[in-house]
Amino acid sequence: MTSIAEASPRRLRVSALDEPLPRPALLLAVAGLAWLGAGALVLSWPDVQELERTRLLGALALAFGTLQLAVYAGGWLFAWLARLGRFAPWLIVLAIWLTAWEIVTAKLDLLPLPFFPSPQAFVEVYTDDWRRLGESLLASLLLLFRGFAIGAAVGFVAGVALGWSKRAGYWIHPLMRLVGPLPATAWLPLAFFIFPTSAAASTFLIALATAFPLTVLTWSGVAGVQSAYYDVARTLGANSRFLVLRVAIPAALPHVFVGLFMGLGSSFAVLVVAEMLGVKSGLGWYLQWAQGWAAYANMYGALLVMALMCSALITLLFRVRDRLLAWQKGLVQW
Amino acid sequence: MVTLAERSIVATAPPIVGARLDVREVDHGFVLNGEDLPVLEDVSFGVAPGEFVALLGPSGCGKSTLLRLVAGLDQPRHGHLVVDGEEVTEPDPSRVVVFQDPTLYPWRTVWRNASLGLEARGLLKQQRSRVDEALALVGLDRFAHVYPHQLSGGMAQRASLARALVNDPKLLILDEPLGKLDSLTRLAMQSELTRLWQTRGFTVLMVTHDVEEALLLSNRVIVFSDRPARLRADLVVDLPYPRHRDHPELLRLRREILGLLGLGGDW
């Protein structure tokens, strides 16, 4: 019975009334002051480089610093605000990094342009080019979603078929062994030639990159299901449809999610390459376009957006997994 | 642990007519690394409806193989297994197996594990209350919505017992169901098994390694030889329940069985 109490330690801790309220971390106030200092430096030290968004950058830094001080003050009243104090060390480092970056670029012009743009040039990308960036993000997401959905569906079905049916295995296995290990990008020249549009070609490539890892992992998941699980279901009157849908697939789900994770990773790679080489939209295309104009600030800006997109998608996948595999012990926290 | 008196549900559930089992001249074996490995040789015996029969024998002699044949999970090479006059050709929910490992599905709560048989046969919607009844019967009603990894070994085995009982089996096939439990839990589960069997009236076929357990629970003990398993003895245990492990007749039978298993003299 102890195991049940251990399963929900968090709930126990919340109800502990005698525990003192957490005090706001003093470090958060330090972080706020650091950001105020960074803002003051941006505004008061005249730029050497010719830049447009210096005042906006300074204002943003001042506002951010003020916000941190407000959170610190509010932490004396609300416990949930006080808990934000754990970000303080990161915030301090970021303030120092921003200040140093500002000094060596905008203020002293020590780093060569256009390769190392200043922070305000970075800000300028978002204030002046947000529409094009937004459209590129949307285009990338759409293409990725289409390719990933098709690839995941095909890979999942192929994996289950491989693990379950000998006859399906006879046909799918050799194909998968030959085509699967080939990087999807190797198909690029051919795909753009065969498919009517570059969007269709890219969708195919992303689907291909997603399907292979998912097929292999779903297959091994289904093949690895304990035979005792089937015995139990069979003695209870299960037909083979029940065995596949209610026993094999749920038992294989942890493997399936590893496959989806790997498939998503390789679909990112193919997405960017396809957009750089063929598709005339999306973040990969934006990067390529920015490079053509030597607009390095735009490249950094697009890279950050891309990183946030990929990270958000992986986070989403892990959330779904945590929900579906709540029964598993010892899940990795992404 | 919930006491007997609290479970009025046992009395209300309608009793079942146990199945009659006939094992006739069954031979079975496996091919292992290209070599033929006979496991069962000319095994014949009958079990009357409502009887509790224990199968004893040396480790690895083929008792569990016999249970798989009775359950319909495998087909014998030769011979017949007949339940209530019908040849066993495939598994059937009227003959449910409880394995040594609880083999609960970790992705399902206790309740959803227990409801497995009803769900597989499409009866869950009409008969949801039977799952609750079965869980109450094994004392797990408070743990219905817990996942298996949160259960202790004994609780998990009760859950797998509930999963079997939901189907109102006519023949309960037990493959060392208590083998992995600690001795105290084991004793408690032994008396619960006896109680369930007495109140519900199903036939029980149980493989065990424990001579004492066989004698405490069953009407008859069938002793097998080493592999390939042949019938060595068929002993009737005609004692009222609950039995006491120090009863002289039990001690005499225990000595006799241990002798048959090659452990005479020193015991």
Coordinates of C-alpha atoms in Angstrom, one line a residue:
Chain A
M1 CA 0.0 0.0 0.0
T2 CA 2.9 2.3 0.5
S3 CA 3.5 2.4 -3.2
I4 CA 0.2 4.3 -3.7
A5 CA 1.2 6.9 -1.2
E6 CA 4.5 7.3 -2.9
A7 CA 2.8 7.8 -6.3
S8 CA 1.6 11.3 -5.4
P9 CA 4.2 13.0 -3.3
R10 CA 3.4 16.4 -4.8
R11 CA -0.1 16.4 -3.5
L12 CA 1.1 15.7 0.0
R13 CA 3.6 18.5 0.0
V14 CA 1.0 21.2 -1.0
S15 CA -1.1 20.5 2.0
A16 CA 1.8 21.0 4.5
L17 CA 0.6 24.2 6.2
D18 CA 3.5 24.5 8.7
E19 CA 5.9 25.0 5.8
P20 CA 7.0 28.7 5.7
L21 CA 6.1 30.7 2.6
P22 CA 9.0 30.7 0.2
R23 CA 10.7 34.1 0.2
P24 CA 11.5 35.8 -3.1
A25 CA 15.0 35.3 -4.3
L26 CA 17.2 38.4 -3.8
L27 CA 18.9 37.3 -7.0
L28 CA 15.8 38.3 -8.9
A29 CA 16.2 41.9 -7.7
V30 CA 19.8 41.7 -8.8
A31 CA 18.7 40.5 -12.2
G32 CA 16.2 43.3 -12.5
L33 CA 18.9 45.9 -11.7
A34 CA 21.2 44.3 -14.2
W35 CA 18.6 44.6 -17.0
L36 CA 18.0 48.3 -15.9
G37 CA 21.7 48.8 -16.2
A38 CA 21.9 47.2 -19.6
G39 CA 19.0 49.5 -20.8
A40 CA 20.6 52.6 -19.4
L41 CA 23.9 51.7 -21.2
V42 CA 22.1 51.2 -24.5
L43 CA 20.4 54.5 -24.3
S44 CA 23.1 56.7 -22.8
W45 CA 26.2 55.5 -24.8
P46 CA 26.0 56.9 -28.4
D47 CA 26.2 54.3 -31.1
V48 CA 29.2 54.2 -33.5
Q49 CA 27.4 52.1 -36.0
E50 CA 24.4 53.5 -37.8
L51 CA 21.4 51.9 -36.2
E52 CA 17.6 52.6 -36.0
R53 CA 16.2 50.7 -33.1
T54 CA 18.6 51.7 -30.3
R55 CA 15.9 53.5 -28.4
L56 CA 13.4 50.6 -28.7
L57 CA 16.1 48.1 -27.5
G58 CA 16.9 50.3 -24.5
A59 CA 13.2 50.7 -23.7
L60 CA 12.7 47.0 -23.9
A61 CA 15.6 46.3 -21.5
L62 CA 14.3 48.9 -19.0
A63 CA 10.8 47.4 -19.2
F64 CA 12.1 43.9 -18.7
G65 CA 14.2 45.0 -15.7
T66 CA 11.3 46.8 -14.2
L67 CA 9.1 43.7 -14.6
Q68 CA 11.6 41.6 -12.8
L69 CA 11.7 44.1 -9.9
A70 CA 7.9 44.0 -9.8
V71 CA 7.9 40.2 -9.7
Y72 CA 10.5 40.4 -6.9
A73 CA 8.3 42.8 -4.9
G74 CA 5.1 40.7 -5.6
G75 CA 7.0 37.6 -4.4
W76 CA 6.5 38.9 -0.8
L77 CA 2.8 38.5 -1.3
F78 CA 2.3 35.6 -3.7
A79 CA 4.1 32.3 -3.5
W80 CA 3.7 31.6 -7.2
L81 CA 5.6 34.8 -8.1
A82 CA 8.3 34.0 -5.6
R83 CA 8.9 30.7 -7.4
L84 CA 9.8 32.6 -10.5
G85 CA 13.0 33.5 -8.7
R86 CA 14.6 30.2 -10.0
F87 CA 15.1 32.0 -13.3
A88 CA 17.2 34.7 -11.7
P89 CA 20.7 33.3 -12.5
W90 CA 19.8 32.9 -16.2
L91 CA 18.4 36.4 -16.3
I92 CA 21.6 37.9 -14.9
V93 CA 23.7 36.0 -17.4
L94 CA 21.5 37.2 -20.3
A95 CA 21.8 40.8 -19.1
I96 CA 25.6 40.6 -19.0
W97 CA 25.6 38.9 -22.4
L98 CA 23.4 41.6 -23.9
T99 CA 25.6 44.3 -22.5
A100 CA 28.8 42.8 -23.8
W101 CA 27.2 42.1 -27.2
E102 CA 26.0 45.7 -27.4
I103 CA 29.4 47.2 -26.4
V104 CA 31.5 45.1 -28.9
T105 CA 29.0 45.8 -31.8
A106 CA 27.0 49.0 -31.7
K107 CA 29.1 51.0 -29.2
L108 CA 32.7 50.1 -30.2
D109 CA 32.3 48.4 -33.6
L110 CA 34.9 45.8 -32.8
L111 CA 33.3 42.9 -34.7
P112 CA 33.2 42.8 -38.5
L113 CA 29.9 43.7 -40.2
P114 CA 27.7 42.3 -41.7
F115 CA 28.5 39.0 -40.0
F116 CA 28.0 40.1 -36.4
P117 CA 25.0 42.5 -36.2
S118 CA 24.2 44.4 -33.0
P119 CA 21.2 43.6 -30.7
Q120 CA 19.2 46.5 -32.1
A121 CA 19.7 45.1 -35.7
F122 CA 18.3 41.8 -34.4
V123 CA 15.3 43.6 -32.9
E124 CA 14.8 45.5 -36.2
V125 CA 14.3 42.1 -38.0
Y126 CA 11.2 41.5 -35.9
T127 CA 9.8 45.0 -36.0
D128 CA 10.3 45.5 -39.7
D129 CA 10.1 42.1 -41.3
W130 CA 7.7 40.3 -39.0
R131 CA 5.1 39.8 -41.7
R132 CA 7.5 37.9 -44.0
L133 CA 8.9 35.9 -41.1
G134 CA 5.4 35.0 -40.0
E135 CA 4.4 33.9 -43.4
S136 CA 7.5 31.8 -43.7
L137 CA 6.8 30.2 -40.3
L138 CA 3.3 29.4 -41.3
A139 CA 4.4 27.9 -44.6
S140 CA 7.0 25.7 -42.9
L141 CA 4.5 24.5 -40.3
L142 CA 2.0 23.6 -43.0
L143 CA 4.5 21.7 -45.1
L144 CA 5.9 19.9 -42.1
F145 CA 2.5 19.0 -40.8
R146 CA 1.4 17.6 -44.1
G147 CA 4.5 15.5 -44.6
F148 CA 4.8 14.4 -41.0
A149 CA 1.1 13.3 -40.8
I150 CA 1.3 11.3 -44.0
G151 CA 4.7 9.7 -43.0
A152 CA 3.5 9.0 -39.4
A153 CA 0.3 7.3 -40.7
V154 CA 2.2 5.2 -43.3
G155 CA 5.0 4.3 -40.9
F156 CA 2.7 3.3 -38.1
V157 CA 0.5 1.1 -40.3
A158 CA 3.6 -0.5 -42.0
G159 CA 5.2 -1.1 -38.6
V160 CA 2.1 -2.8 -37.1
A161 CA 1.8 -4.9 -40.3
L162 CA 5.4 -5.9 -40.1
G163 CA 5.1 -6.9 -36.5
W164 CA 1.9 -8.7 -36.8
S165 CA 1.5 -10.4 -40.2
K166 CA 4.0 -12.7 -41.8
R167 CA 2.5 -12.0 -45.2
A168 CA 2.7 -8.3 -44.9
G169 CA 6.3 -8.7 -43.6
Y170 CA 7.2 -10.7 -46.7
W171 CA 6.4 -7.7 -48.9
I172 CA 7.2 -4.7 -46.7
H173 CA 10.4 -5.9 -45.1
P174 CA 12.7 -6.0 -48.2
L175 CA 11.4 -2.7 -49.4
M176 CA 12.0 -1.1 -46.0
R177 CA 15.5 -2.5 -45.8
L178 CA 16.4 -1.2 -49.1
V179 CA 14.8 2.2 -49.1
G180 CA 14.6 3.0 -45.4
P181 CA 18.3 3.7 -44.6
L182 CA 18.7 5.9 -47.7
P183 CA 18.6 9.5 -46.5
A184 CA 15.4 11.2 -47.7
T185 CA 17.4 14.1 -49.1
A186 CA 19.0 11.7 -51.6
W187 CA 15.7 11.7 -53.4
L188 CA 15.7 15.5 -53.7
P189 CA 16.7 15.9 -57.4
L190 CA 14.5 13.1 -58.5
A191 CA 11.5 14.2 -56.3
F192 CA 11.5 17.7 -57.7
F193 CA 11.5 16.2 -61.2
I194 CA 8.8 13.6 -60.6
F195 CA 6.3 15.6 -58.6
P196 CA 4.2 18.3 -60.3
T197 CA 4.9 20.9 -57.6
S198 CA 7.8 21.4 -55.3
A199 CA 5.4 21.4 -52.4
A200 CA 4.3 17.9 -53.3
A201 CA 7.9 16.8 -53.7
S202 CA 8.8 18.2 -50.3
T203 CA 5.8 16.6 -48.6
F204 CA 6.9 13.3 -50.0
L205 CA 10.4 13.7 -48.8
I206 CA 9.3 14.7 -45.3
A207 CA 6.9 11.8 -45.2
L208 CA 9.7 9.5 -46.2
A209 CA 12.0 10.8 -43.5
T210 CA 9.3 10.4 -40.9
A211 CA 8.1 7.0 -41.9
F212 CA 11.3 5.0 -41.7
P213 CA 12.2 5.4 -38.0
L214 CA 8.6 5.1 -37.1
T215 CA 8.2 1.9 -39.1
V216 CA 11.2 0.2 -37.5
L217 CA 10.3 1.2 -34.0
T218 CA 6.6 0.4 -34.2
W219 CA 7.6 -3.0 -35.7
S220 CA 10.0 -3.8 -32.9
G221 CA 7.4 -2.6 -30.4
V222 CA 4.7 -4.9 -31.8
A223 CA 7.1 -7.8 -32.3
G224 CA 8.4 -7.4 -28.7
V225 CA 5.0 -7.7 -27.0
Q226 CA 5.1 -10.5 -24.4
S227 CA 3.2 -13.6 -25.7
A228 CA 1.6 -13.9 -22.3
Y229 CA -0.4 -10.7 -23.0
Y230 CA -1.9 -12.5 -26.0
D231 CA -2.5 -15.7 -24.1
V232 CA -4.5 -13.7 -21.5
A233 CA -6.6 -12.0 -24.0
R234 CA -7.2 -15.2 -26.0
T235 CA -8.4 -17.1 -23.0
L236 CA -10.8 -14.3 -22.3
G237 CA -12.4 -14.6 -25.7
A238 CA -10.5 -11.9 -27.7
N239 CA -10.5 -12.1 -31.5
S240 CA -7.4 -11.1 -33.6
R241 CA -8.8 -7.6 -34.2
F242 CA -8.9 -7.1 -30.4
L243 CA -5.4 -8.5 -30.1
V244 CA -4.0 -6.0 -32.6
L245 CA -6.0 -2.9 -31.5
R246 CA -6.2 -3.5 -27.7
V247 CA -3.1 -5.5 -26.9
A248 CA -0.4 -5.1 -29.5
I249 CA -0.7 -1.4 -30.3
P250 CA -1.1 -0.1 -26.7
A251 CA 1.8 -2.4 -25.6
A252 CA 4.0 -1.0 -28.5
L253 CA 3.1 2.7 -27.8
P254 CA 6.3 3.5 -25.9
H255 CA 8.3 2.4 -28.9
V256 CA 6.0 4.2 -31.2
F257 CA 6.7 7.5 -29.4
V258 CA 10.5 7.0 -29.7
G259 CA 9.9 6.5 -33.4
L260 CA 7.8 9.6 -33.7
F261 CA 10.5 11.6 -31.8
M262 CA 13.2 10.4 -34.2
G263 CA 10.9 10.9 -37.2
L264 CA 10.1 14.4 -36.2
G265 CA 13.8 15.2 -35.8
S266 CA 14.7 13.9 -39.3
S267 CA 11.6 15.6 -40.8
F268 CA 13.1 19.0 -39.5
A269 CA 16.3 18.3 -41.4
V270 CA 14.5 17.4 -44.6
L271 CA 12.1 20.4 -44.3
V272 CA 15.0 22.9 -44.1
V273 CA 16.9 21.3 -47.0
A274 CA 13.8 21.1 -49.2
E275 CA 13.0 24.7 -48.5
M276 CA 16.5 25.9 -49.3
L277 CA 16.7 24.0 -52.5
G278 CA 13.2 23.9 -54.1
V279 CA 10.3 25.4 -52.2
K280 CA 9.9 29.1 -52.6
S281 CA 8.5 29.7 -49.1
G282 CA 9.2 28.7 -45.5
L283 CA 11.9 29.5 -43.0
G284 CA 14.5 27.5 -44.9
W285 CA 13.8 29.7 -47.9
Y286 CA 13.9 32.8 -45.7
L287 CA 17.4 31.8 -44.5
Q288 CA 18.6 31.3 -48.1
W289 CA 17.0 34.6 -49.2
A290 CA 18.6 36.5 -46.3
Q291 CA 21.9 35.1 -47.1
G292 CA 21.6 36.3 -50.7
W293 CA 21.2 39.9 -49.3
A294 CA 23.9 39.4 -46.8
A295 CA 21.2 40.2 -44.2
Y296 CA 22.9 38.3 -41.3
A297 CA 20.6 39.8 -38.7
N298 CA 17.6 38.4 -40.6
M299 CA 19.3 35.0 -40.6
Y300 CA 19.9 35.0 -36.9
G301 CA 16.3 36.2 -36.4
A302 CA 14.9 33.3 -38.6
L303 CA 17.2 30.8 -36.9
L304 CA 15.7 31.8 -33.5
V305 CA 12.2 31.4 -34.9
M306 CA 13.1 28.0 -36.3
A307 CA 14.6 26.9 -33.1
L308 CA 11.5 28.0 -31.2
M309 CA 9.3 26.2 -33.7
C310 CA 11.2 22.9 -33.5
S311 CA 11.4 23.0 -29.8
A312 CA 7.7 23.8 -29.4
L313 CA 6.8 20.8 -31.7
I314 CA 9.0 18.4 -29.7
T315 CA 7.5 19.7 -26.5
L316 CA 4.0 19.2 -28.0
L317 CA 5.0 15.6 -28.9
F318 CA 6.3 14.9 -25.4
R319 CA 3.1 16.4 -23.8
V320 CA 1.0 14.0 -25.9
R321 CA 3.2 11.1 -24.9
D322 CA 3.0 12.0 -21.2
R323 CA -0.8 12.0 -21.5
L324 CA -1.0 8.7 -23.4
L325 CA 1.7 6.9 -21.4
A326 CA 0.8 8.2 -18.0
W327 CA 0.8 4.5 -16.9
Q328 CA 4.6 4.3 -17.5
K329 CA 7.0 4.8 -14.8
G330 CA 10.2 6.9 -15.0
L331 CA 9.4 9.0 -18.1
V332 CA 12.1 11.5 -19.1
Q333 CA 11.0 15.1 -18.6
W334 CA 11.7 17.1 -21.7
Chain B
M1 CA -7.7 -7.0 4.3
V2 CA -11.4 -7.2 4.0
T3 CA -13.0 -10.0 6.0
L4 CA -15.4 -12.6 4.7
A5 CA -18.4 -11.2 6.5
E6 CA -18.1 -7.9 4.6
R7 CA -18.5 -9.5 1.3
S8 CA -22.2 -10.3 1.2
I9 CA -21.8 -10.1 -2.6
V10 CA -20.4 -13.7 -2.6
A11 CA -23.7 -15.0 -1.3
T12 CA -25.8 -13.0 -3.8
A13 CA -24.0 -14.0 -7.0
P14 CA -25.7 -17.1 -8.5
P15 CA -23.6 -20.3 -8.2
I16 CA -22.2 -21.9 -11.3
V17 CA -22.3 -25.5 -12.4
G18 CA -18.7 -26.4 -12.8
A19 CA -17.4 -28.0 -16.0
R20 CA -16.6 -31.7 -16.4
L21 CA -13.1 -32.2 -17.9
D22 CA -11.8 -35.4 -19.6
V23 CA -8.2 -35.8 -20.6
R24 CA -7.8 -38.8 -22.8
E25 CA -4.5 -40.4 -23.9
V26 CA -2.8 -37.0 -24.4
D27 CA 0.7 -37.0 -25.9
H28 CA 2.5 -33.7 -26.5
G29 CA 6.0 -32.4 -27.1
F30 CA 8.1 -29.7 -28.6
V31 CA 10.9 -29.5 -31.2
L32 CA 13.8 -27.8 -29.4
N33 CA 17.0 -27.1 -31.5
G34 CA 16.0 -29.7 -34.0
E35 CA 15.5 -32.4 -31.3
D36 CA 12.2 -33.8 -30.3
L37 CA 11.3 -33.2 -26.7
P38 CA 8.4 -35.3 -25.5
V39 CA 6.6 -33.5 -22.6
L40 CA 3.4 -35.4 -22.0
E41 CA 3.0 -39.2 -22.5
D42 CA -0.3 -41.0 -22.4
V43 CA -2.0 -38.7 -19.8
S44 CA -5.6 -39.6 -19.0
F45 CA -7.8 -38.5 -16.1
G46 CA -11.2 -37.0 -15.5
V47 CA -12.3 -34.1 -13.3
A48 CA -15.9 -34.1 -12.0
P49 CA -18.0 -30.9 -12.1
G50 CA -17.1 -28.7 -9.1
E51 CA -14.0 -30.7 -8.2
F52 CA -10.7 -29.0 -7.1
V53 CA -7.8 -30.9 -8.6
A54 CA -4.2 -30.1 -7.9
L55 CA -1.4 -31.2 -10.3
L56 CA 1.9 -31.9 -8.7
G57 CA 5.2 -32.9 -10.3
P58 CA 8.9 -32.1 -10.6
S59 CA 9.8 -28.7 -12.0
G60 CA 9.6 -28.6 -15.7
C61 CA 7.8 -31.9 -16.1
G62 CA 5.1 -30.5 -18.4
K63 CA 2.2 -29.6 -16.0
S64 CA 2.0 -26.1 -17.4
T65 CA 1.9 -27.5 -20.9
L66 CA -1.0 -29.6 -19.9
L67 CA -2.8 -26.5 -18.6
R68 CA -2.2 -24.7 -21.9
L69 CA -3.8 -27.6 -23.7
V70 CA -6.8 -27.6 -21.4
A71 CA -7.1 -23.9 -22.0
G72 CA -7.0 -24.4 -25.7
L73 CA -3.9 -22.2 -26.2
D74 CA -2.1 -25.1 -27.8
Q75 CA -3.3 -28.3 -29.5
P76 CA -2.1 -31.7 -28.4
R77 CA -0.2 -33.9 -30.9
H78 CA -2.3 -36.9 -29.9
G79 CA -5.3 -37.5 -27.7
H80 CA -8.3 -35.5 -26.7
L81 CA -9.3 -32.9 -24.2
V82 CA -13.0 -32.8 -23.7
V83 CA -14.9 -30.2 -21.6
D84 CA -18.6 -30.9 -21.0
G85 CA -18.6 -33.4 -23.9
E86 CA -17.1 -30.9 -26.3
E87 CA -13.5 -31.2 -27.7
V88 CA -11.3 -28.3 -26.9
T89 CA -10.1 -26.6 -30.1
E90 CA -9.6 -23.0 -29.1
P91 CA -9.6 -20.8 -26.0
D92 CA -12.9 -20.0 -24.5
P93 CA -13.9 -17.6 -21.8
S94 CA -15.6 -20.3 -19.9
R95 CA -12.1 -21.8 -19.2
V96 CA -10.0 -19.0 -17.8
V97 CA -6.3 -19.2 -16.9
V98 CA -4.7 -17.4 -14.0
F99 CA -0.9 -17.4 -14.7
Q100 CA 1.9 -17.4 -12.2
D101 CA 2.6 -13.8 -13.2
P102 CA -0.4 -11.6 -12.9
T103 CA 0.2 -10.3 -16.5
L104 CA -1.9 -7.3 -16.0
Y105 CA -1.8 -4.8 -18.9
P106 CA 0.3 -2.0 -17.5
W107 CA -1.5 0.6 -19.6
R108 CA -4.9 -0.2 -18.1
T109 CA -6.1 0.6 -14.6
V110 CA -7.1 -2.3 -12.4
W111 CA -10.8 -1.8 -13.4
R112 CA -10.0 -1.8 -17.1
N113 CA -7.9 -4.9 -16.7
A114 CA -10.7 -6.7 -14.9
S115 CA -13.1 -5.7 -17.6
L116 CA -10.9 -7.2 -20.3
G117 CA -13.0 -10.3 -20.9
L118 CA -16.3 -8.5 -21.1
E119 CA -14.8 -5.9 -23.4
A120 CA -13.3 -8.6 -25.7
R121 CA -16.7 -10.2 -26.1
G122 CA -18.6 -6.9 -26.5
L123 CA -20.5 -7.3 -23.2
L124 CA -19.0 -4.5 -21.2
K125 CA -21.8 -1.9 -21.8
Q126 CA -24.5 -4.2 -20.4
Q127 CA -22.5 -5.8 -17.6
R128 CA -20.3 -3.0 -16.1
S129 CA -21.5 -3.8 -12.6
R130 CA -20.0 -7.3 -12.8
V131 CA -16.5 -5.8 -12.9
D132 CA -17.2 -3.9 -9.7
E133 CA -18.6 -7.1 -8.2
A134 CA -15.5 -9.1 -9.1
L135 CA -13.2 -6.4 -7.7
A136 CA -15.2 -6.3 -4.5
L137 CA -14.9 -10.1 -4.4
V138 CA -11.1 -10.0 -4.3
G139 CA -11.1 -6.9 -2.0
L140 CA -9.7 -4.5 -4.7
D141 CA -12.8 -2.2 -5.0
R142 CA -10.9 0.7 -3.5
F143 CA -8.0 0.3 -6.0
A144 CA -10.1 0.1 -9.2
H145 CA -8.6 3.2 -10.7
V146 CA -5.0 2.5 -9.9
Y147 CA -2.4 1.4 -12.4
P148 CA -0.7 -2.0 -12.0
H149 CA 2.7 -0.6 -11.2
Q150 CA 1.3 0.9 -8.1
L151 CA 0.1 -2.5 -6.8
S152 CA 1.9 -4.9 -4.5
G153 CA 2.5 -8.5 -5.8
G154 CA -0.5 -9.9 -3.9
M155 CA -2.8 -7.2 -5.0
A156 CA -1.8 -7.7 -8.6
Q157 CA -2.5 -11.4 -8.4
R158 CA -5.9 -10.6 -6.9
A159 CA -6.6 -8.3 -9.8
S160 CA -5.8 -11.1 -12.2
L161 CA -8.1 -13.4 -10.3
A162 CA -10.8 -10.8 -10.6
R163 CA -10.2 -10.5 -14.3
A164 CA -10.8 -14.3 -14.5
L165 CA -13.9 -14.3 -12.3
V166 CA -15.7 -11.6 -14.2
N167 CA -16.2 -14.2 -16.9
D168 CA -18.0 -16.6 -14.6
P169 CA -15.7 -19.4 -15.6
K170 CA -16.9 -23.0 -15.4
L171 CA -13.4 -24.2 -15.2
L172 CA -10.7 -22.1 -13.5
I173 CA -7.2 -23.0 -14.6
L174 CA -4.5 -21.9 -12.2
D175 CA -0.9 -22.1 -13.2
E176 CA 1.0 -21.7 -9.9
P177 CA -1.0 -18.6 -9.1
L178 CA 0.5 -18.1 -5.7
G179 CA 4.0 -19.2 -6.6
K180 CA 5.6 -15.7 -6.4
L181 CA 3.8 -14.4 -3.4
D182 CA 5.3 -14.0 0.1
S183 CA 4.3 -16.6 2.6
L184 CA 1.8 -14.5 4.5
T185 CA 0.0 -13.2 1.4
R186 CA 0.0 -16.8 0.2
L187 CA -1.8 -18.1 3.2
A188 CA -4.4 -15.4 2.9
M189 CA -4.9 -16.0 -0.8
Q190 CA -5.2 -19.8 -0.2
S191 CA -8.2 -19.4 2.1
E192 CA -9.7 -16.9 -0.3
L193 CA -9.4 -19.3 -3.2
T194 CA -11.1 -22.0 -1.2
R195 CA -13.9 -19.7 -0.2
L196 CA -14.4 -18.5 -3.8
W197 CA -14.4 -22.1 -5.1
Q198 CA -16.9 -23.2 -2.4
T199 CA -19.3 -20.4 -3.0
R200 CA -19.2 -20.2 -6.8
G201 CA -19.0 -23.9 -7.6
F202 CA -16.7 -23.8 -10.5
T203 CA -14.2 -26.6 -11.3
V204 CA -10.6 -25.9 -10.5
L205 CA -7.5 -27.3 -12.1
M206 CA -4.4 -26.0 -10.3
V207 CA -0.7 -26.6 -10.9
T208 CA 1.5 -26.1 -7.9
H209 CA 4.9 -26.9 -6.6
D210 CA 3.8 -26.8 -3.0
V211 CA 2.7 -30.2 -1.7
E212 CA 1.1 -28.6 1.4
E213 CA -0.8 -26.1 -0.7
A214 CA -2.2 -28.9 -2.9
L215 CA -3.3 -30.8 0.2
L216 CA -4.9 -27.8 1.9
L217 CA -6.9 -26.7 -1.2
S218 CA -7.9 -29.7 -3.3
N219 CA -10.2 -32.7 -3.4
R220 CA -7.7 -34.7 -5.4
V221 CA -4.0 -34.5 -6.0
I222 CA -2.6 -35.9 -9.3
V223 CA 1.1 -36.6 -9.2
F224 CA 3.2 -36.6 -12.4
S225 CA 6.5 -38.2 -13.1
D226 CA 9.6 -36.4 -14.4
R227 CA 9.5 -35.4 -18.1
P228 CA 7.9 -36.8 -20.2
A229 CA 5.1 -36.5 -17.6
R230 CA 3.1 -39.6 -16.9
L231 CA 0.5 -40.1 -14.2
R232 CA 2.1 -41.5 -11.1
A233 CA -0.7 -41.3 -8.6
D234 CA -4.2 -40.0 -8.2
L235 CA -4.9 -39.4 -4.6
V236 CA -8.2 -38.4 -3.0
V237 CA -8.1 -35.8 -0.2
D238 CA -11.3 -36.4 1.7
L239 CA -11.2 -33.9 4.5
P240 CA -13.5 -31.1 5.4
Y241 CA -12.6 -27.4 5.0
P242 CA -11.0 -25.4 6.4
R243 CA -8.2 -27.8 6.8
H244 CA -5.4 -27.7 9.3
R245 CA -2.0 -28.3 8.1
D246 CA -1.2 -30.5 11.1
H247 CA -4.0 -33.0 10.5
P248 CA -2.6 -36.5 10.7
E249 CA -4.2 -37.6 7.4
L250 CA -2.7 -34.6 5.7
L251 CA 0.7 -35.4 7.1
R252 CA 0.4 -39.0 5.9
L253 CA -0.6 -37.9 2.4
R254 CA 2.3 -35.3 2.4
R255 CA 4.8 -38.1 3.2
E256 CA 3.4 -40.3 0.5
I257 CA 3.5 -37.6 -2.2
L258 CA 7.0 -36.5 -1.3
G259 CA 8.0 -40.2 -1.6
L260 CA 6.4 -40.3 -5.1
L261 CA 8.4 -37.2 -6.0
G262 CA 11.6 -38.9 -4.9
L263 CA 12.0 -37.1 -1.6
G264 CA 11.1 -39.9 0.7
G265 CA 13.0 -41.1 3.8
D266 CA 14.6 -37.9 5.0
W267 CA 11.3 -36.1 5.1

